[in-house]
Amino acid sequence: MSFRILLNRFCFLLIFMCCITIPAQDAMKGSLEVKTLESEFLKENKIGIDVRRNLQVYLPPDYIMSNQKYPVVYYLHSIFDSPEVIIKNRKVTTLIDNNIQEGTSKAFILVVADFTSPTLGSLFENSSTSGHWLDFITKELVPYVDKEFRTIANKNSRAVIGDFMGGRGALKLGMAYPELFGIVYAMHPVATGSGYLPRSGIGVDWSKIHSATSYDDLVGTGRTQIFASICQAFLPNPNRPPLYADFLFEKQEDQTLHLHPKNVRKEQKEFHLDEALDRYAVNLQNLKAIAFDWARFDPTQAHVISNRRFSKKLMDLGIAHVGEEFVGDPWNKYWGNHGRFTTRVLPFLNEHLSF
């Protein structure tokens, strides 16, 4: 047999093997569906929220070919972020696919809803000014997903996870709605406590907030913009344009700005999760599993201190949890094949979700 004939047969065999291998690889990848949910609960707001919310829904590799039902994991993105950041930049669905292929994670549905807004994005509360986000999640989003997809509609098969402000949202949903979410993982959550600085020393330009003619005047001002949004969420005042909120510093009769203790306490009581631990202790004890972690080298050390204290208070209340501080900053340790999402979050979900 000539060398040319052997070469042709080898090339044919190589092409044939590629044709059967590529579909096999594709078959191990999940699919992504984009759905739109029109919210009734987000209609009441003063900041111009679009009530049509897009949902990015990851379906595991065997979803289309089977009649199986799956657990659902809800991912809450942080302020300034979007579902596209989670799906495209952080490649979270690729990480899930890889773990399913390797057999280190069972299959589940992932839902990344759109929590953006004309301001910062959701702070995961109900506010007449900045939107009823908790109602949207618990009364519209979860029922919609259970109706549209083959889910195991049980709290022990439903997890909520998130990062930064989304981590705060995940913890808040676990605290307030244990009948819906049985498993919680918060990645570097913020607002678990007040840290070490008083509200008079957090570096906010309250005069700029009071002089703003619209929210756009505050865009790009960093902490000043953030605290304007915090006031909209936790000190809403629909009768006070243009920001429709009360503030931690208010003008006196002589037009000078002074700390308003009553507003400060109201904001802290509603925003900081440690303030609600006693109230929600029984709910937290009813969760199947709760975990959160935080980076030691966060430039805002209030986040580190608050998470340490939050974990300690959980222990004092007898609430079982995983609380882990890791070496590094909060931006470079979570993503990639060896990041904490792969090494910590996915194994935690795999261990505690009911499949």
Short mmCIF file of C-alpha atoms in Angstrom, two decimals:
data_model
loop_
_atom_site.label_atom_id
_atom_site.label_comp_id
_atom_site.label_asym_id
_atom_site.label_seq_id
_atom_site.Cartn_x
_atom_site.Cartn_y
_atom_site.Cartn_z
CA MET A 1 0.00 0.00 0.00
CA SER A 2 1.48 3.33 -1.06
CA PHE A 3 2.42 6.05 1.36
CA ARG A 4 -0.09 8.42 -0.31
CA ILE A 5 -2.97 5.98 0.32
CA LEU A 6 -1.95 5.55 3.95
CA LEU A 7 -1.71 9.31 4.35
CA ASN A 8 -5.17 9.82 2.85
CA ARG A 9 -6.67 7.21 5.17
CA PHE A 10 -4.99 8.78 8.16
CA CYS A 11 -6.32 12.22 7.24
CA PHE A 12 -9.82 10.81 6.75
CA LEU A 13 -9.66 9.09 10.14
CA LEU A 14 -8.42 12.28 11.79
CA ILE A 15 -11.26 14.32 10.27
CA PHE A 16 -13.78 11.66 11.31
CA MET A 17 -12.52 11.66 14.90
CA CYS A 18 -12.74 15.46 15.05
CA CYS A 19 -16.32 15.33 13.80
CA ILE A 20 -17.40 12.96 16.53
CA THR A 21 -15.28 14.56 19.27
CA ILE A 22 -16.45 18.15 18.90
CA PRO A 23 -20.14 17.37 19.40
CA ALA A 24 -19.24 15.29 22.45
CA GLN A 25 -17.43 18.27 23.93
CA ASP A 26 -20.30 20.59 23.09
CA ALA A 27 -22.70 18.14 24.70
CA MET A 28 -20.89 18.73 28.01
CA LYS A 29 -21.62 22.45 27.92
CA GLY A 30 -24.72 24.04 29.36
CA SER A 31 -26.87 26.52 27.50
CA LEU A 32 -27.80 30.11 28.28
CA GLU A 33 -31.30 31.48 27.89
CA VAL A 34 -32.26 35.13 28.20
CA LYS A 35 -35.74 35.80 29.54
CA THR A 36 -37.58 39.03 30.29
CA LEU A 37 -39.75 39.47 33.35
CA GLU A 38 -41.95 42.54 33.75
CA SER A 39 -42.14 43.47 37.41
CA GLU A 40 -45.14 44.92 39.18
CA PHE A 41 -43.23 45.46 42.42
CA LEU A 42 -40.56 47.65 40.80
CA LYS A 43 -43.12 50.10 39.42
CA GLU A 44 -43.10 52.12 42.64
CA ASN A 45 -39.85 54.09 42.55
CA LYS A 46 -38.55 57.61 42.04
CA ILE A 47 -35.38 56.90 40.06
CA GLY A 48 -36.77 55.66 36.73
CA ILE A 49 -36.25 51.91 37.03
CA ASP A 50 -37.04 49.88 33.91
CA VAL A 51 -39.58 47.32 35.12
CA ARG A 52 -38.61 44.92 32.30
CA ARG A 53 -35.81 42.87 33.84
CA ASN A 54 -33.64 40.54 31.81
CA LEU A 55 -32.68 37.20 33.33
CA GLN A 56 -29.65 35.19 32.26
CA VAL A 57 -30.53 31.55 32.95
CA TYR A 58 -27.86 28.87 32.69
CA LEU A 59 -29.23 25.38 32.04
CA PRO A 60 -26.94 22.40 32.71
CA PRO A 61 -25.63 20.20 29.86
CA ASP A 62 -28.27 17.47 30.11
CA TYR A 63 -31.26 19.78 30.69
CA ILE A 64 -32.58 19.67 27.11
CA MET A 65 -32.21 15.90 26.70
CA SER A 66 -33.81 14.85 30.00
CA ASN A 67 -36.93 15.33 32.09
CA GLN A 68 -34.92 15.77 35.27
CA LYS A 69 -35.60 18.56 37.76
CA TYR A 70 -32.72 20.63 39.10
CA PRO A 71 -31.80 22.81 42.08
CA VAL A 72 -31.56 26.53 41.40
CA VAL A 73 -28.80 28.94 42.42
CA TYR A 74 -29.56 32.67 42.29
CA TYR A 75 -26.57 34.96 41.79
CA LEU A 76 -26.89 38.58 43.01
CA HIS A 77 -24.39 40.90 41.35
CA SER A 78 -22.99 43.94 43.12
CA ILE A 79 -23.51 47.65 42.51
CA PHE A 80 -21.84 49.01 39.36
CA ASP A 81 -21.97 45.45 37.92
CA SER A 82 -24.40 43.64 35.63
CA PRO A 83 -25.30 40.07 34.60
CA GLU A 84 -22.93 40.46 31.64
CA VAL A 85 -20.01 40.99 34.02
CA ILE A 86 -20.83 37.72 35.78
CA ILE A 87 -21.44 35.68 32.62
CA LYS A 88 -18.93 37.12 30.14
CA ASN A 89 -16.11 38.67 32.17
CA ARG A 90 -15.97 36.23 35.05
CA LYS A 91 -17.06 33.29 32.87
CA VAL A 92 -19.07 31.78 35.69
CA THR A 93 -20.96 29.37 33.42
CA THR A 94 -17.68 28.05 32.01
CA LEU A 95 -16.46 27.38 35.55
CA ILE A 96 -19.68 25.50 36.32
CA ASP A 97 -19.40 23.48 33.08
CA ASN A 98 -15.80 22.55 33.90
CA ASN A 99 -16.73 21.28 37.34
CA ILE A 100 -19.66 19.26 36.00
CA GLN A 101 -17.37 17.70 33.36
CA GLU A 102 -14.80 16.84 36.02
CA GLY A 103 -17.46 15.30 38.24
CA THR A 104 -16.75 17.68 41.12
CA SER A 105 -20.15 19.37 40.89
CA LYS A 106 -23.63 18.08 40.21
CA ALA A 107 -25.82 19.91 37.71
CA PHE A 108 -27.94 22.90 38.72
CA ILE A 109 -29.68 25.87 37.14
CA LEU A 110 -28.06 29.29 37.63
CA VAL A 111 -30.13 32.48 37.46
CA VAL A 112 -28.41 35.85 37.14
CA ALA A 113 -31.08 38.55 37.14
CA ASP A 114 -30.52 42.18 36.23
CA PHE A 115 -30.20 44.30 39.37
CA THR A 116 -28.94 47.43 37.64
CA SER A 117 -30.71 50.77 38.02
CA PRO A 118 -30.27 54.37 36.85
CA THR A 119 -28.24 54.96 40.03
CA LEU A 120 -25.89 52.33 41.50
CA GLY A 121 -28.01 49.24 41.22
CA SER A 122 -29.96 47.34 43.83
CA LEU A 123 -28.99 47.47 47.49
CA PHE A 124 -31.40 44.56 48.01
CA GLU A 125 -34.06 46.21 50.10
CA ASN A 126 -37.60 47.52 49.64
CA SER A 127 -37.71 51.27 49.14
CA SER A 128 -40.40 53.59 47.82
CA THR A 129 -37.61 55.63 46.23
CA SER A 130 -35.15 53.09 44.82
CA GLY A 131 -37.42 50.09 44.29
CA HIS A 132 -38.92 47.08 46.04
CA TRP A 133 -36.14 44.66 45.18
CA LEU A 134 -36.79 42.09 47.89
CA ASP A 135 -40.40 41.82 46.76
CA PHE A 136 -39.26 41.47 43.15
CA ILE A 137 -36.96 38.57 44.04
CA THR A 138 -39.21 36.67 46.42
CA LYS A 139 -42.64 37.29 44.92
CA GLU A 140 -41.88 37.47 41.20
CA LEU A 141 -38.44 36.13 40.25
CA VAL A 142 -38.49 32.85 42.18
CA PRO A 143 -42.09 31.92 41.20
CA TYR A 144 -41.34 32.79 37.56
CA VAL A 145 -38.26 30.56 37.43
CA ASP A 146 -40.11 27.68 39.08
CA LYS A 147 -42.89 28.03 36.51
CA GLU A 148 -40.70 28.36 33.41
CA PHE A 149 -38.04 25.75 34.18
CA ARG A 150 -37.83 22.25 35.64
CA THR A 151 -36.77 23.18 39.14
CA ILE A 152 -36.87 21.38 42.45
CA ALA A 153 -39.13 23.96 44.07
CA ASN A 154 -37.90 23.41 47.60
CA LYS A 155 -35.88 25.68 49.88
CA ASN A 156 -33.21 23.02 50.36
CA SER A 157 -32.78 22.93 46.58
CA ARG A 158 -32.63 26.71 46.28
CA ALA A 159 -29.48 28.73 47.05
CA VAL A 160 -28.68 32.41 46.88
CA ILE A 161 -25.13 33.66 46.40
CA GLY A 162 -23.56 37.03 45.63
CA ASP A 163 -20.51 39.24 45.89
CA PHE A 164 -19.96 42.57 47.69
CA MET A 165 -23.39 44.27 47.79
CA GLY A 166 -24.81 41.11 46.24
CA GLY A 167 -23.26 39.23 49.15
CA ARG A 168 -25.17 41.50 51.49
CA GLY A 169 -28.29 40.70 49.48
CA ALA A 170 -27.68 36.96 49.74
CA LEU A 171 -27.32 37.16 53.52
CA LYS A 172 -30.39 39.39 53.83
CA LEU A 173 -32.53 36.99 51.80
CA GLY A 174 -31.37 34.07 53.92
CA MET A 175 -32.12 36.01 57.09
CA ALA A 176 -35.56 37.25 56.04
CA TYR A 177 -36.81 34.45 53.76
CA PRO A 178 -35.61 31.07 55.06
CA GLU A 179 -38.77 29.47 53.67
CA LEU A 180 -37.46 30.24 50.16
CA PHE A 181 -33.68 29.93 50.41
CA GLY A 182 -32.04 27.15 52.37
CA ILE A 183 -28.42 27.70 51.33
CA VAL A 184 -26.47 30.99 51.34
CA TYR A 185 -22.94 31.87 50.24
CA ALA A 186 -21.78 35.50 50.36
CA MET A 187 -18.46 36.44 48.76
CA HIS A 188 -16.85 39.39 50.54
CA PRO A 189 -20.17 40.85 51.69
CA VAL A 190 -20.37 44.53 52.61
CA ALA A 191 -22.56 46.20 55.24
CA THR A 192 -22.42 43.31 57.68
CA GLY A 193 -21.57 45.95 60.30
CA SER A 194 -20.49 49.54 60.80
CA GLY A 195 -16.74 48.92 60.98
CA TYR A 196 -14.77 51.34 63.12
CA LEU A 197 -15.54 54.79 61.69
CA PRO A 198 -18.43 56.93 62.91
CA ARG A 199 -20.82 58.21 60.27
CA SER A 200 -19.26 61.65 60.72
CA GLY A 201 -15.90 60.36 59.51
CA ILE A 202 -16.62 58.32 56.38
CA GLY A 203 -15.49 60.92 53.84
CA VAL A 204 -18.84 61.84 52.29
CA ASP A 205 -19.39 65.31 50.83
CA TRP A 206 -22.83 65.98 52.27
CA SER A 207 -22.85 69.55 50.96
CA LYS A 208 -22.56 68.19 47.43
CA ILE A 209 -25.48 65.84 48.08
CA HIS A 210 -27.63 68.69 49.38
CA SER A 211 -26.75 70.96 46.47
CA ALA A 212 -27.35 68.33 43.78
CA THR A 213 -30.06 69.24 41.29
CA SER A 214 -30.29 65.62 40.12
CA TYR A 215 -28.61 62.30 40.83
CA ASP A 216 -26.40 62.85 37.78
CA ASP A 217 -24.57 65.57 39.70
CA LEU A 218 -23.21 62.86 42.02
CA VAL A 219 -22.04 60.34 39.43
CA GLY A 220 -18.32 59.68 39.75
CA THR A 221 -18.02 61.08 43.28
CA GLY A 222 -17.23 57.69 44.83
CA ARG A 223 -18.35 57.32 48.40
CA THR A 224 -20.54 60.41 48.15
CA GLN A 225 -22.55 58.83 45.33
CA ILE A 226 -22.75 55.52 47.20
CA PHE A 227 -24.12 57.11 50.36
CA ALA A 228 -26.65 59.12 48.40
CA SER A 229 -27.97 55.78 47.11
CA ILE A 230 -27.85 54.28 50.60
CA CYS A 231 -30.04 57.14 51.81
CA GLN A 232 -32.45 56.56 48.92
CA ALA A 233 -32.74 52.91 49.93
CA PHE A 234 -32.93 53.23 53.71
CA LEU A 235 -34.14 56.80 54.29
CA PRO A 236 -36.58 57.20 51.39
CA ASN A 237 -38.71 60.31 51.24
CA PRO A 238 -40.92 60.38 48.12
CA ASN A 239 -41.88 64.00 48.87
CA ARG A 240 -38.33 65.35 48.82
CA PRO A 241 -36.98 65.87 45.31
CA PRO A 242 -34.59 65.67 43.58
CA LEU A 243 -33.06 62.67 45.41
CA TYR A 244 -36.23 61.67 47.26
CA ALA A 245 -34.44 60.83 50.49
CA ASP A 246 -33.51 62.14 53.91
CA PHE A 247 -29.85 62.25 54.84
CA LEU A 248 -27.38 61.48 57.61
CA PHE A 249 -26.46 65.16 57.72
CA GLU A 250 -29.26 67.71 57.53
CA LYS A 251 -29.33 71.51 57.32
CA GLN A 252 -30.11 73.50 60.44
CA GLU A 253 -31.90 76.85 60.52
CA ASP A 254 -28.63 78.63 59.81
CA GLN A 255 -28.16 76.37 56.73
CA THR A 256 -25.14 74.60 58.21
CA LEU A 257 -24.99 70.82 57.99
CA HIS A 258 -25.09 68.75 61.17
CA LEU A 259 -25.28 65.04 61.92
CA HIS A 260 -28.88 63.86 62.29
CA PRO A 261 -28.69 61.10 64.95
CA LYS A 262 -32.21 59.78 64.32
CA ASN A 263 -31.53 59.33 60.61
CA VAL A 264 -28.16 57.74 61.34
CA ARG A 265 -29.69 55.15 63.63
CA LYS A 266 -32.48 54.38 61.18
CA GLU A 267 -30.01 53.91 58.31
CA GLN A 268 -27.68 51.72 60.36
CA LYS A 269 -30.52 49.63 61.74
CA GLU A 270 -31.80 48.84 58.25
CA PHE A 271 -28.56 48.73 56.24
CA HIS A 272 -26.16 46.92 58.56
CA LEU A 273 -26.96 43.24 58.85
CA ASP A 274 -25.52 42.81 62.33
CA GLU A 275 -28.26 45.10 63.63
CA ALA A 276 -30.85 42.50 62.56
CA LEU A 277 -29.17 39.33 63.81
CA ASP A 278 -31.15 39.10 67.04
CA ARG A 279 -34.38 39.64 65.13
CA TYR A 280 -33.56 36.96 62.54
CA ALA A 281 -31.70 34.46 64.73
CA VAL A 282 -34.42 31.80 64.53
CA ASN A 283 -34.60 32.19 60.75
CA LEU A 284 -30.85 31.75 60.42
CA GLN A 285 -30.95 28.62 62.55
CA ASN A 286 -33.47 27.19 60.09
CA LEU A 287 -31.13 27.56 57.12
CA LYS A 288 -29.56 24.36 55.86
CA ALA A 289 -26.16 25.99 55.34
CA ILE A 290 -24.66 29.47 55.42
CA ALA A 291 -21.17 30.61 54.48
CA PHE A 292 -19.35 33.83 53.76
CA ASP A 293 -15.73 34.81 53.23
CA TRP A 294 -13.77 38.01 53.01
CA ALA A 295 -10.38 39.27 51.86
CA ARG A 296 -7.96 40.48 54.50
CA PHE A 297 -6.45 43.24 52.36
CA ASP A 298 -9.60 45.12 51.37
CA PRO A 299 -8.56 48.81 51.33
CA THR A 300 -11.83 49.53 53.14
CA GLN A 301 -10.90 47.78 56.36
CA ALA A 302 -14.38 48.39 57.76
CA HIS A 303 -15.52 45.47 55.59
CA VAL A 304 -12.91 43.17 57.14
CA ILE A 305 -13.64 44.23 60.71
CA SER A 306 -17.39 43.98 60.18
CA ASN A 307 -17.22 40.48 58.74
CA ARG A 308 -15.07 39.28 61.63
CA ARG A 309 -17.56 40.70 64.12
CA PHE A 310 -20.51 39.33 62.15
CA SER A 311 -19.06 35.81 62.31
CA LYS A 312 -18.41 36.20 66.04
CA LYS A 313 -21.97 37.30 66.69
CA LEU A 314 -23.30 34.35 64.69
CA MET A 315 -21.24 32.08 66.94
CA ASP A 316 -22.58 33.80 70.05
CA LEU A 317 -26.11 33.17 68.78
CA GLY A 318 -25.34 29.50 68.19
CA ILE A 319 -25.79 29.77 64.41
CA ALA A 320 -23.67 27.25 62.53
CA HIS A 321 -21.85 28.80 59.60
CA VAL A 322 -18.62 28.94 57.64
CA GLY A 323 -16.80 32.26 58.04
CA GLU A 324 -13.40 32.42 56.38
CA GLU A 325 -10.88 35.23 56.03
CA PHE A 326 -8.35 34.71 53.26
CA VAL A 327 -5.08 36.40 52.35
CA GLY A 328 -5.43 38.71 49.38
CA ASP A 329 -7.65 41.48 48.08
CA PRO A 330 -11.31 40.93 47.18
CA TRP A 331 -10.85 41.29 43.41
CA ASN A 332 -8.21 38.76 42.39
CA LYS A 333 -9.05 35.60 44.34
CA TYR A 334 -12.52 34.51 43.27
CA TRP A 335 -12.38 33.85 39.55
CA GLY A 336 -10.55 31.53 37.17
CA ASN A 337 -10.10 27.77 37.30
CA HIS A 338 -8.37 27.95 40.68
CA GLY A 339 -10.31 30.84 42.19
CA ARG A 340 -12.47 30.61 45.27
CA PHE A 341 -15.68 30.33 43.26
CA THR A 342 -14.32 27.01 41.99
CA THR A 343 -12.55 25.84 45.14
CA ARG A 344 -15.01 27.07 47.80
CA VAL A 345 -18.39 28.16 46.45
CA LEU A 346 -19.13 25.29 44.06
CA PRO A 347 -18.08 22.55 46.53
CA PHE A 348 -20.23 24.21 49.21
CA LEU A 349 -23.26 24.22 46.92
CA ASN A 350 -22.58 20.65 45.84
CA GLU A 351 -22.41 19.52 49.46
CA HIS A 352 -25.53 21.24 50.75
CA LEU A 353 -28.04 21.52 47.89
CA SER A 354 -30.61 18.75 47.68
CA PHE A 355 -30.39 17.28 44.18
#
